[in-house]
Amino acid sequence: MSEPSAIPPEAAPPAAPSSEANPRRWLALLFIGLAQLMIVLDITIVNIALPSAQRDLGISAGDRQWVITAYTLAFGSLLLFGGRIADYTGRRRAFLIGLIGFAGASALGGAAQGLGTLLGARALQGAFAALLAPSALSLLAVNFTEARERAKAFGIFGAIAAGGGAIGLVVGGLLTEYLDWRWCLYVNVPIAVVAAFSWSVLPADRPAGERARFDIPGLLLAVSGLVSLVYGCSEAESEGWDSRLVTGLLVLGVVLLTAFVLVERRAARPLLPIRVIADRTRGSAYLAVGLSVVGMFAMFLFLTYYMQIVKGYSALVTGVAFLPMTAAVLAAAGGVAARLIPRVPPRALVVPGLLCAATGVALLVPLETGSSYAAGVLPSELLVGFGMGLVMAPSMNYATHGVRPQDAGIASATVNTAQQIGGSIGTAMLNTIATSATADYLRDHARRMTPATAKDGLVEGFSHAFVWSSVILTAAAVVVGVLMNTPRPERGKAAHGAAPAPAHLG
């Protein structure tokens, strides 16, 4: 990764539109935030709805994972392509197409009468989310270029990205318990309708005179490589990491993505210009996001099972139990981080945030079946939530650090790809660790097996996963602390100045 440096006037990339160019930028932020919330909600809300959908549609235990995998495969593999479409066709247009398509796919999934229709709808949701997510982030980057306003905007956006999943658990529990699982998909339609009013507050931004020339070899390599990685990680949960299928898929994914990098270095119009990921600041931001979601997914996945299976909480109560973590995310991202982003180097927020989250996850290691929510779970939720808020707000901000306006979409897609791949690999890896530890525990206690012993075995597996999750977060803090050596933003320089400060750039 290259060292950050000041950009001389003659070499400076074209400036993004200044904040003054869009007087309704804060209203635009509302619509952009709604779209991001819809995407984040969908990740957890469908998990809550899945048991009811499985019973209603007669889905087998072996096929139920495809309701999740169909979405993650399409979303994770098409993100880079979606980001480049946004750069070529205009971010506002891509944003609206993504909104309408995601809403239509959600309605189709809610009306599904069989597994085939539901899987098709989920794949379509993932494809349109791959267009919508990078468009939303790049719109935010180019509409907020003044340092303080940008910090506030990205603080709000980071809070949604980090805390929206917990809200999805609450909403999913409410809809499933009092209406029907189908409303966990239908709920996206009214959200998308409201967010579509962004058409009136977002300026048109199609690049003048630029023809869309897609890097077809790069596209094929990127999509096939990411599909192999995401699919391999999803299969690892059921097949095991040492299975031939999983090993073959992961090796194939690494080979294809290595070939993708080599092709992109020589391509005239690359799908992902190497300059986007080679920058030390942006690369560190992508790394921070990709590794931090390991801790977040560990919290959601294992605490959801702990509270529902071990403690006997309902889906709704479980969702409500996650709200303190959401509040901590909001306080850190929208309050602390938003104030400090224009004043301190990014690693002064990201590194303490990762360490705070690592400490919170570590507090869950001694969790037992009899532990109370207030003493055993709540302190960890608050620490992890606060830490994730400190990580996500500056990381989302600096993911588009110093990027050229014509690359804003692909830079935004890259951070979303890091989040998706990190989540897929982290979930599969930690779930494998947990199930293996549980199996060992139950085997050792097979002669005195009782329902209480089975619960103890589950908690034993969760504890092992929490250990590894905490270690990963701590290691991420060390790596990011070394790599992200970006200085604090210079005061008094606007985004349209000759040498833009890091936090001012879109």
Coordinates of C-alpha atoms in Angstrom, one line a residue:
M1 CA 0.0 0.0 0.0
S2 CA 1.2 3.4 -0.8
E3 CA 2.0 6.1 1.8
P4 CA -0.5 8.9 2.1
S5 CA 0.8 12.2 0.7
A6 CA -0.4 15.6 -0.2
I7 CA -1.7 16.0 -3.7
P8 CA -0.2 18.9 -5.6
P9 CA -2.6 21.2 -7.4
E10 CA -1.7 20.0 -10.9
A11 CA -2.1 16.3 -9.9
A12 CA -5.2 16.6 -7.8
P13 CA -8.2 14.5 -9.0
P14 CA -11.3 16.3 -10.0
A15 CA -13.1 17.6 -6.9
A16 CA -16.3 16.0 -5.8
P17 CA -19.3 18.3 -5.8
S18 CA -19.1 20.6 -2.8
S19 CA -21.6 20.5 -0.1
E20 CA -23.0 23.8 -1.2
A21 CA -23.9 22.3 -4.6
N22 CA -26.7 20.3 -2.9
P23 CA -28.6 22.4 -0.3
R24 CA -30.9 19.4 0.5
R25 CA -28.0 17.0 1.3
W26 CA -29.3 16.4 4.8
L27 CA -32.7 15.3 3.5
A28 CA -30.8 13.1 1.0
L29 CA -28.9 11.6 3.9
L30 CA -32.3 10.5 5.4
F31 CA -33.2 8.6 2.2
I32 CA -29.7 7.1 1.8
G33 CA -29.8 6.0 5.4
L34 CA -33.2 4.3 4.9
A35 CA -31.8 2.4 1.9
Q36 CA -28.8 1.2 3.9
L37 CA -31.1 0.3 6.8
M38 CA -33.2 -1.8 4.5
I39 CA -30.1 -3.8 3.3
V40 CA -28.8 -4.3 6.9
L41 CA -32.2 -5.2 8.2
D42 CA -32.6 -7.9 5.6
I43 CA -29.5 -9.7 6.8
T44 CA -30.9 -10.5 10.2
I45 CA -34.7 -10.2 9.8
V46 CA -34.8 -13.2 7.4
N47 CA -32.9 -15.3 10.0
I48 CA -35.8 -14.7 12.4
A49 CA -38.4 -15.5 9.8
L50 CA -36.7 -18.6 8.5
P51 CA -38.1 -21.2 11.0
S52 CA -41.7 -20.1 10.2
A53 CA -41.0 -20.0 6.5
Q54 CA -39.5 -23.5 6.7
R55 CA -42.7 -24.9 8.3
D56 CA -45.0 -23.0 6.0
L57 CA -43.3 -24.0 2.7
G58 CA -42.2 -27.4 3.7
I59 CA -38.5 -26.6 3.3
S60 CA -36.2 -29.5 4.4
A61 CA -33.4 -28.9 6.9
G62 CA -30.8 -29.4 4.3
D63 CA -32.3 -26.8 1.9
R64 CA -33.1 -24.1 4.5
Q65 CA -29.5 -22.7 4.4
W66 CA -30.1 -21.8 0.7
V67 CA -32.6 -19.1 1.7
I68 CA -29.6 -17.3 3.3
T69 CA -26.9 -18.5 0.8
A70 CA -28.9 -17.4 -2.3
Y71 CA -28.8 -13.8 -1.0
T72 CA -25.2 -13.8 0.2
L73 CA -23.9 -15.4 -3.0
A74 CA -25.5 -12.8 -5.3
F75 CA -24.8 -9.9 -3.0
G76 CA -21.1 -10.7 -2.3
S77 CA -20.2 -11.7 -5.8
L78 CA -21.8 -8.8 -7.7
L79 CA -20.8 -5.9 -5.4
L80 CA -17.8 -4.8 -7.5
F81 CA -19.9 -5.0 -10.7
G82 CA -22.6 -3.0 -9.0
G83 CA -20.1 -0.3 -7.9
R84 CA -18.8 0.0 -11.4
I85 CA -22.3 0.3 -12.9
A86 CA -22.9 3.2 -10.5
D87 CA -19.7 4.9 -11.7
Y88 CA -20.6 4.6 -15.3
T89 CA -24.4 5.2 -15.4
G90 CA -24.7 7.7 -12.5
R91 CA -25.0 7.0 -8.8
R92 CA -28.5 8.5 -8.5
R93 CA -29.9 6.3 -11.3
A94 CA -28.1 3.2 -9.9
F95 CA -29.5 4.0 -6.4
L96 CA -33.1 4.2 -7.6
I97 CA -32.8 1.1 -9.8
G98 CA -31.4 -0.8 -6.9
L99 CA -34.2 0.5 -4.6
I100 CA -37.0 -0.5 -7.0
G101 CA -35.5 -3.9 -7.8
F102 CA -34.9 -4.7 -4.2
A103 CA -38.5 -3.8 -3.3
G104 CA -39.9 -5.9 -6.2
A105 CA -37.7 -8.9 -5.2
S106 CA -38.8 -8.6 -1.6
A107 CA -42.5 -8.6 -2.6
L108 CA -41.9 -11.6 -4.8
G109 CA -40.3 -13.4 -1.9
G110 CA -43.1 -12.5 0.5
A111 CA -45.6 -14.0 -1.9
A112 CA -43.6 -17.2 -2.6
Q113 CA -45.6 -20.4 -2.5
G114 CA -42.6 -22.7 -2.9
L115 CA -38.8 -22.9 -2.3
G116 CA -37.9 -22.2 -5.9
T117 CA -39.7 -18.9 -6.0
L118 CA -38.3 -17.9 -2.6
L119 CA -34.7 -18.7 -3.6
G120 CA -35.1 -16.8 -6.9
A121 CA -36.4 -13.8 -5.0
R122 CA -33.6 -13.9 -2.5
A123 CA -31.0 -14.1 -5.3
L124 CA -32.6 -11.1 -7.0
Q125 CA -32.6 -9.2 -3.6
G126 CA -28.8 -9.9 -3.4
A127 CA -28.2 -8.7 -7.0
F128 CA -30.1 -5.4 -6.5
A129 CA -28.5 -4.9 -3.1
A130 CA -25.1 -5.2 -4.8
L131 CA -26.1 -2.2 -6.9
L132 CA -27.8 -0.3 -4.1
A133 CA -25.2 -0.6 -1.3
P134 CA -22.2 0.9 -3.2
S135 CA -24.5 3.6 -4.8
A136 CA -25.7 4.7 -1.3
L137 CA -22.2 5.0 0.2
S138 CA -20.8 6.8 -2.9
L139 CA -23.7 9.2 -2.9
L140 CA -22.9 10.0 0.7
A141 CA -19.2 10.5 -0.1
V142 CA -19.8 12.9 -3.0
N143 CA -22.6 14.9 -1.3
F144 CA -20.7 15.5 2.0
T145 CA -17.2 16.9 1.4
E146 CA -16.7 19.5 4.1
A147 CA -14.9 17.8 7.0
R148 CA -17.3 18.4 9.9
E149 CA -20.5 17.7 7.9
R150 CA -18.9 14.6 6.4
A151 CA -18.0 13.3 9.9
K152 CA -21.6 13.7 11.1
A153 CA -23.0 12.1 7.9
F154 CA -20.6 9.1 8.1
G155 CA -21.2 8.8 11.8
I156 CA -24.9 8.3 11.1
F157 CA -24.2 6.0 8.2
G158 CA -21.7 4.0 10.3
A159 CA -24.3 3.7 13.1
I160 CA -26.8 2.2 10.7
A161 CA -24.3 -0.2 9.2
A162 CA -23.2 -1.4 12.7
G163 CA -26.5 -1.3 14.6
G164 CA -29.1 -2.1 11.9
G165 CA -28.8 -5.8 12.4
A166 CA -30.0 -5.6 16.0
I167 CA -33.0 -3.6 14.9
G168 CA -33.7 -6.3 12.3
L169 CA -33.9 -8.8 15.1
V170 CA -36.5 -6.7 16.9
V171 CA -38.5 -6.0 13.8
G172 CA -38.3 -9.6 12.7
G173 CA -39.5 -10.8 16.0
L174 CA -42.5 -8.4 16.0
L175 CA -43.5 -9.2 12.5
T176 CA -43.1 -13.0 12.9
E177 CA -44.9 -13.1 16.2
Y178 CA -47.8 -10.8 15.5
L179 CA -48.3 -11.0 11.7
D180 CA -46.5 -13.5 9.5
W181 CA -43.0 -14.4 8.3
R182 CA -43.9 -13.0 4.9
W183 CA -44.0 -9.5 6.3
C184 CA -40.3 -9.8 7.1
L185 CA -39.9 -9.4 3.3
Y186 CA -42.9 -7.2 2.6
V187 CA -41.6 -4.6 5.0
N188 CA -38.9 -3.6 2.5
V189 CA -41.5 -2.3 0.1
P190 CA -42.7 0.7 2.1
I191 CA -39.1 1.5 3.1
A192 CA -38.1 1.5 -0.5
V193 CA -41.1 3.7 -1.5
V194 CA -40.1 6.4 1.0
A195 CA -36.4 6.2 0.1
A196 CA -37.3 6.6 -3.6
F197 CA -38.2 10.2 -2.9
S198 CA -34.5 10.8 -2.9
W199 CA -34.9 11.4 -6.7
S200 CA -36.0 14.9 -5.9
V201 CA -33.1 15.8 -3.6
L202 CA -30.1 14.1 -5.3
P203 CA -28.5 15.9 -8.2
A204 CA -28.0 14.0 -11.5
D205 CA -24.4 12.9 -11.7
R206 CA -23.9 10.9 -15.0
P207 CA -20.3 11.5 -16.1
A208 CA -20.3 13.7 -19.2
G209 CA -19.1 12.1 -22.4
E210 CA -17.9 8.8 -20.8
R211 CA -18.8 5.6 -22.4
A212 CA -19.4 2.5 -20.2
R213 CA -16.7 0.0 -21.1
F214 CA -16.8 -2.9 -18.8
D215 CA -13.8 -5.0 -18.0
I216 CA -15.4 -8.3 -19.0
P217 CA -12.4 -10.6 -18.1
G218 CA -12.0 -8.8 -14.8
L219 CA -15.8 -9.1 -14.2
L220 CA -15.9 -12.8 -14.9
L221 CA -12.8 -13.5 -12.7
A222 CA -14.1 -11.3 -9.8
V223 CA -17.7 -12.8 -9.8
S224 CA -16.5 -16.4 -10.1
G225 CA -13.8 -15.9 -7.5
L226 CA -16.1 -14.3 -5.0
V227 CA -18.8 -16.9 -5.6
S228 CA -16.3 -19.6 -4.9
L229 CA -15.2 -18.0 -1.6
V230 CA -18.7 -17.2 -0.3
Y231 CA -20.1 -20.5 -1.4
G232 CA -17.2 -22.4 0.1
C233 CA -17.6 -20.6 3.4
S234 CA -21.3 -21.3 3.5
E235 CA -20.8 -25.0 2.8
A236 CA -18.1 -25.2 5.5
E237 CA -20.8 -24.8 8.2
S238 CA -22.4 -28.1 7.1
E239 CA -19.6 -30.0 5.3
G240 CA -16.6 -29.0 7.5
W241 CA -13.5 -27.1 6.5
D242 CA -11.6 -30.3 5.6
S243 CA -14.1 -31.5 3.0
R244 CA -13.0 -31.8 -0.6
L245 CA -15.8 -29.5 -1.7
V246 CA -15.0 -26.7 0.7
T247 CA -11.2 -26.9 0.2
G248 CA -11.7 -27.0 -3.6
L249 CA -14.0 -24.0 -3.6
L250 CA -11.7 -21.9 -1.4
V251 CA -8.6 -22.8 -3.4
L252 CA -10.4 -22.0 -6.6
G253 CA -11.6 -18.7 -5.2
V254 CA -8.1 -17.7 -4.2
V255 CA -6.7 -18.7 -7.6
L256 CA -9.4 -16.8 -9.5
L257 CA -9.0 -13.6 -7.4
T258 CA -5.2 -13.7 -7.8
A259 CA -5.8 -13.9 -11.6
F260 CA -8.2 -11.0 -11.2
V261 CA -5.6 -8.8 -9.6
L262 CA -3.1 -9.7 -12.3
V263 CA -5.6 -8.8 -15.1
E264 CA -6.6 -5.6 -13.4
R265 CA -2.9 -4.4 -13.4
R266 CA -2.9 -4.5 -17.2
A267 CA -6.5 -3.7 -18.1
A268 CA -7.1 -0.3 -19.8
R269 CA -10.4 0.2 -18.0
P270 CA -10.2 -2.1 -15.0
L271 CA -13.2 -3.2 -13.0
L272 CA -11.3 -2.4 -9.8
P273 CA -8.3 -0.1 -10.4
I274 CA -5.4 -1.2 -8.2
R275 CA -5.0 2.4 -7.1
V276 CA -8.2 2.1 -5.1
I277 CA -7.0 -0.7 -2.9
A278 CA -3.3 0.1 -2.9
D279 CA -3.7 3.3 -0.9
R280 CA -2.7 2.7 2.6
T281 CA -5.6 4.5 4.2
R282 CA -8.3 2.9 2.1
G283 CA -6.8 -0.5 2.3
S284 CA -6.6 -0.3 6.1
A285 CA -10.3 0.9 6.2
Y286 CA -11.3 -2.2 4.1
L287 CA -9.3 -4.4 6.4
A288 CA -10.9 -2.9 9.6
V289 CA -14.4 -3.4 8.2
G290 CA -13.8 -6.9 7.0
L291 CA -12.2 -8.1 10.3
S292 CA -14.5 -6.2 12.7
V293 CA -17.7 -7.9 11.4
V294 CA -16.2 -11.2 12.7
G295 CA -16.9 -9.9 16.2
M296 CA -20.3 -8.5 15.3
F297 CA -21.4 -11.7 13.7
A298 CA -20.2 -13.7 16.7
M299 CA -22.3 -11.6 18.9
F300 CA -25.5 -11.9 16.8
L301 CA -25.1 -15.6 15.9
F302 CA -24.1 -17.1 19.2
L303 CA -26.0 -14.8 21.5
T304 CA -29.2 -15.3 19.5
Y305 CA -28.8 -19.1 20.0
Y306 CA -27.8 -18.6 23.7
M307 CA -30.8 -16.4 24.5
Q308 CA -33.4 -18.5 22.5
I309 CA -32.2 -22.0 23.1
V310 CA -30.3 -21.9 26.4
K311 CA -32.3 -19.1 28.2
G312 CA -35.6 -19.8 26.4
Y313 CA -36.3 -16.2 25.3
S314 CA -38.8 -15.6 22.5
A315 CA -37.7 -14.1 19.2
L316 CA -39.1 -10.8 20.2
V317 CA -37.5 -10.7 23.6
T318 CA -34.2 -11.7 22.0
G319 CA -34.4 -8.8 19.6
V320 CA -35.2 -6.4 22.5
A321 CA -32.3 -7.8 24.4
F322 CA -30.0 -6.6 21.6
L323 CA -31.2 -3.0 21.8
P324 CA -28.6 -1.8 24.3
M325 CA -25.9 -2.8 21.8
T326 CA -27.7 -0.7 19.2
A327 CA -27.8 2.3 21.6
A328 CA -24.1 1.9 22.2
V329 CA -23.4 1.9 18.5
L330 CA -25.4 5.1 18.0
A331 CA -23.6 6.8 20.9
A332 CA -20.2 5.9 19.6
A333 CA -20.7 6.4 15.9
G334 CA -23.2 9.3 15.9
G335 CA -21.8 11.0 19.0
V336 CA -18.2 10.4 19.8
A337 CA -16.8 9.4 16.3
A338 CA -18.7 12.1 14.5
R339 CA -17.1 14.8 16.7
L340 CA -13.6 13.3 16.6
I341 CA -13.2 12.3 12.9
P342 CA -12.3 15.8 11.8
R343 CA -9.9 16.2 14.7
V344 CA -7.9 13.0 15.1
P345 CA -6.1 10.4 12.9
P346 CA -8.5 7.6 11.9
R347 CA -6.5 4.9 13.7
A348 CA -7.0 6.9 17.0
L349 CA -10.7 5.8 16.7
V350 CA -10.4 2.5 14.8
V351 CA -7.8 0.8 17.0
P352 CA -9.4 1.6 20.4
G353 CA -12.8 0.6 18.8
L354 CA -11.4 -2.8 17.8
L355 CA -9.8 -3.3 21.3
C356 CA -13.0 -2.3 23.0
A357 CA -15.0 -4.8 20.9
A358 CA -12.4 -7.5 21.6
T359 CA -12.7 -6.9 25.3
G360 CA -16.5 -7.1 25.1
V361 CA -16.4 -10.4 23.3
A362 CA -13.8 -11.7 25.7
L363 CA -16.2 -11.0 28.6
L364 CA -18.5 -13.6 27.1
V365 CA -16.0 -16.4 27.3
P366 CA -16.9 -17.4 30.9
L367 CA -20.6 -17.3 30.0
E368 CA -22.6 -20.2 31.6
T369 CA -26.1 -21.6 31.2
G370 CA -27.1 -19.9 34.5
S371 CA -25.6 -16.5 33.8
S372 CA -28.0 -13.6 34.0
Y373 CA -28.6 -11.2 31.2
A374 CA -27.6 -8.2 33.2
A375 CA -24.3 -9.6 34.5
G376 CA -23.4 -12.0 31.7
V377 CA -24.6 -10.4 28.4
L378 CA -25.3 -6.7 28.8
P379 CA -21.8 -5.5 29.6
S380 CA -20.5 -7.3 26.6
E381 CA -23.2 -5.8 24.3
L382 CA -22.4 -2.3 25.5
L383 CA -18.6 -2.7 24.9
V384 CA -19.0 -4.4 21.5
G385 CA -21.6 -1.9 20.4
F386 CA -19.5 1.1 21.4
G387 CA -16.4 -0.4 19.9
M388 CA -18.1 -1.1 16.6
G389 CA -19.4 2.4 16.4
L390 CA -15.9 3.7 16.8
V391 CA -14.7 1.4 14.0
M392 CA -17.5 1.7 11.4
A393 CA -17.9 5.5 11.2
P394 CA -14.3 6.4 10.4
S395 CA -13.8 3.2 8.3
M396 CA -16.8 4.0 6.1
N397 CA -15.5 7.6 5.9
Y398 CA -11.9 6.7 4.9
A399 CA -13.0 3.9 2.6
T400 CA -13.4 6.7 0.0
H401 CA -10.4 8.6 1.2
G402 CA -8.7 10.5 -1.6
V403 CA -10.6 8.6 -4.3
R404 CA -11.3 10.1 -7.7
P405 CA -15.0 10.9 -8.3
Q406 CA -15.2 8.5 -11.1
D407 CA -14.0 5.7 -8.8
A408 CA -16.4 6.5 -5.9
G409 CA -18.8 3.7 -6.7
I410 CA -16.1 1.0 -7.0
A411 CA -14.4 2.2 -3.8
S412 CA -17.7 2.0 -2.0
A413 CA -18.4 -1.4 -3.4
T414 CA -15.0 -2.6 -2.2
V415 CA -15.7 -1.8 1.4
N416 CA -19.1 -3.6 1.1
T417 CA -17.3 -6.6 -0.4
A418 CA -14.9 -6.6 2.5
Q419 CA -17.8 -6.6 4.9
Q420 CA -19.6 -9.4 3.1
I421 CA -16.6 -11.6 2.7
G422 CA -15.4 -11.0 6.2
G423 CA -18.9 -11.9 7.5
S424 CA -19.1 -15.1 5.4
I425 CA -15.7 -16.4 6.4
G426 CA -16.0 -15.3 10.0
T427 CA -19.5 -16.9 10.5
A428 CA -18.4 -20.2 8.9
M429 CA -15.1 -20.4 10.8
L430 CA -16.6 -19.5 14.2
N431 CA -19.6 -21.8 13.7
T432 CA -17.3 -24.6 12.9
I433 CA -15.2 -23.9 16.0
A434 CA -18.3 -23.8 18.1
T435 CA -19.9 -27.0 16.8
S436 CA -16.6 -28.9 17.1
A437 CA -16.2 -27.8 20.7
T438 CA -19.8 -28.7 21.5
A439 CA -19.4 -32.2 19.9
D440 CA -16.3 -32.8 21.9
Y441 CA -18.0 -31.8 25.1
L442 CA -21.1 -34.0 24.5
R443 CA -18.9 -36.9 23.6
D444 CA -17.0 -36.6 26.9
H445 CA -20.3 -36.4 28.8
A446 CA -22.3 -39.0 26.8
R447 CA -22.8 -41.3 29.8
R448 CA -24.6 -38.7 31.9
M449 CA -26.5 -36.8 29.1
T450 CA -29.4 -34.7 30.2
P451 CA -31.1 -31.6 28.7
A452 CA -29.0 -29.4 31.0
T453 CA -25.8 -31.2 29.7
A454 CA -26.9 -30.5 26.1
K455 CA -27.2 -26.8 27.0
D456 CA -23.8 -26.8 28.7
G457 CA -22.3 -28.3 25.6
L458 CA -23.8 -25.5 23.5
V459 CA -22.4 -22.8 25.8
E460 CA -19.0 -24.5 25.8
G461 CA -18.9 -24.2 22.0
F462 CA -20.0 -20.6 22.1
S463 CA -17.1 -19.9 24.6
H464 CA -14.5 -21.3 22.2
A465 CA -15.9 -19.2 19.4
F466 CA -15.8 -16.1 21.6
V467 CA -12.1 -16.7 22.4
W468 CA -11.2 -16.8 18.7
S469 CA -13.4 -13.8 17.9
S470 CA -11.6 -11.8 20.5
V471 CA -8.2 -12.9 19.3
I472 CA -9.1 -11.9 15.7
L473 CA -10.4 -8.4 16.8
T474 CA -7.2 -7.9 18.8
A475 CA -5.0 -8.9 15.9
A476 CA -7.0 -6.6 13.6
A477 CA -6.3 -3.7 16.0
V478 CA -2.6 -4.4 15.8
V479 CA -2.5 -4.6 12.0
V480 CA -4.6 -1.6 11.4
G481 CA -2.6 0.4 14.0
V482 CA 0.6 -0.3 12.0
L483 CA -0.9 0.2 8.5
M484 CA -3.3 3.1 8.9
N485 CA -0.7 5.9 9.5
T486 CA -2.9 8.6 8.0
P487 CA -2.4 11.9 9.9
R488 CA -5.2 13.9 11.4
P489 CA -7.2 16.0 8.9
E490 CA -5.7 19.5 8.3
R491 CA -7.9 22.3 9.5
G492 CA -9.0 25.1 7.3
K493 CA -8.8 23.2 4.0
A494 CA -12.0 22.5 2.1
A495 CA -12.6 19.7 -0.3
H496 CA -12.3 21.9 -3.2
G497 CA -8.9 23.3 -2.1
A498 CA -5.7 22.6 -3.9
A499 CA -4.6 20.0 -1.4
P500 CA -7.6 18.3 0.1
A501 CA -7.4 16.9 3.6
P502 CA -8.2 13.2 3.9
A503 CA -11.6 13.6 5.6
H504 CA -12.7 16.2 3.1
L505 CA -12.4 14.1 0.0
G506 CA -15.1 12.2 -1.7

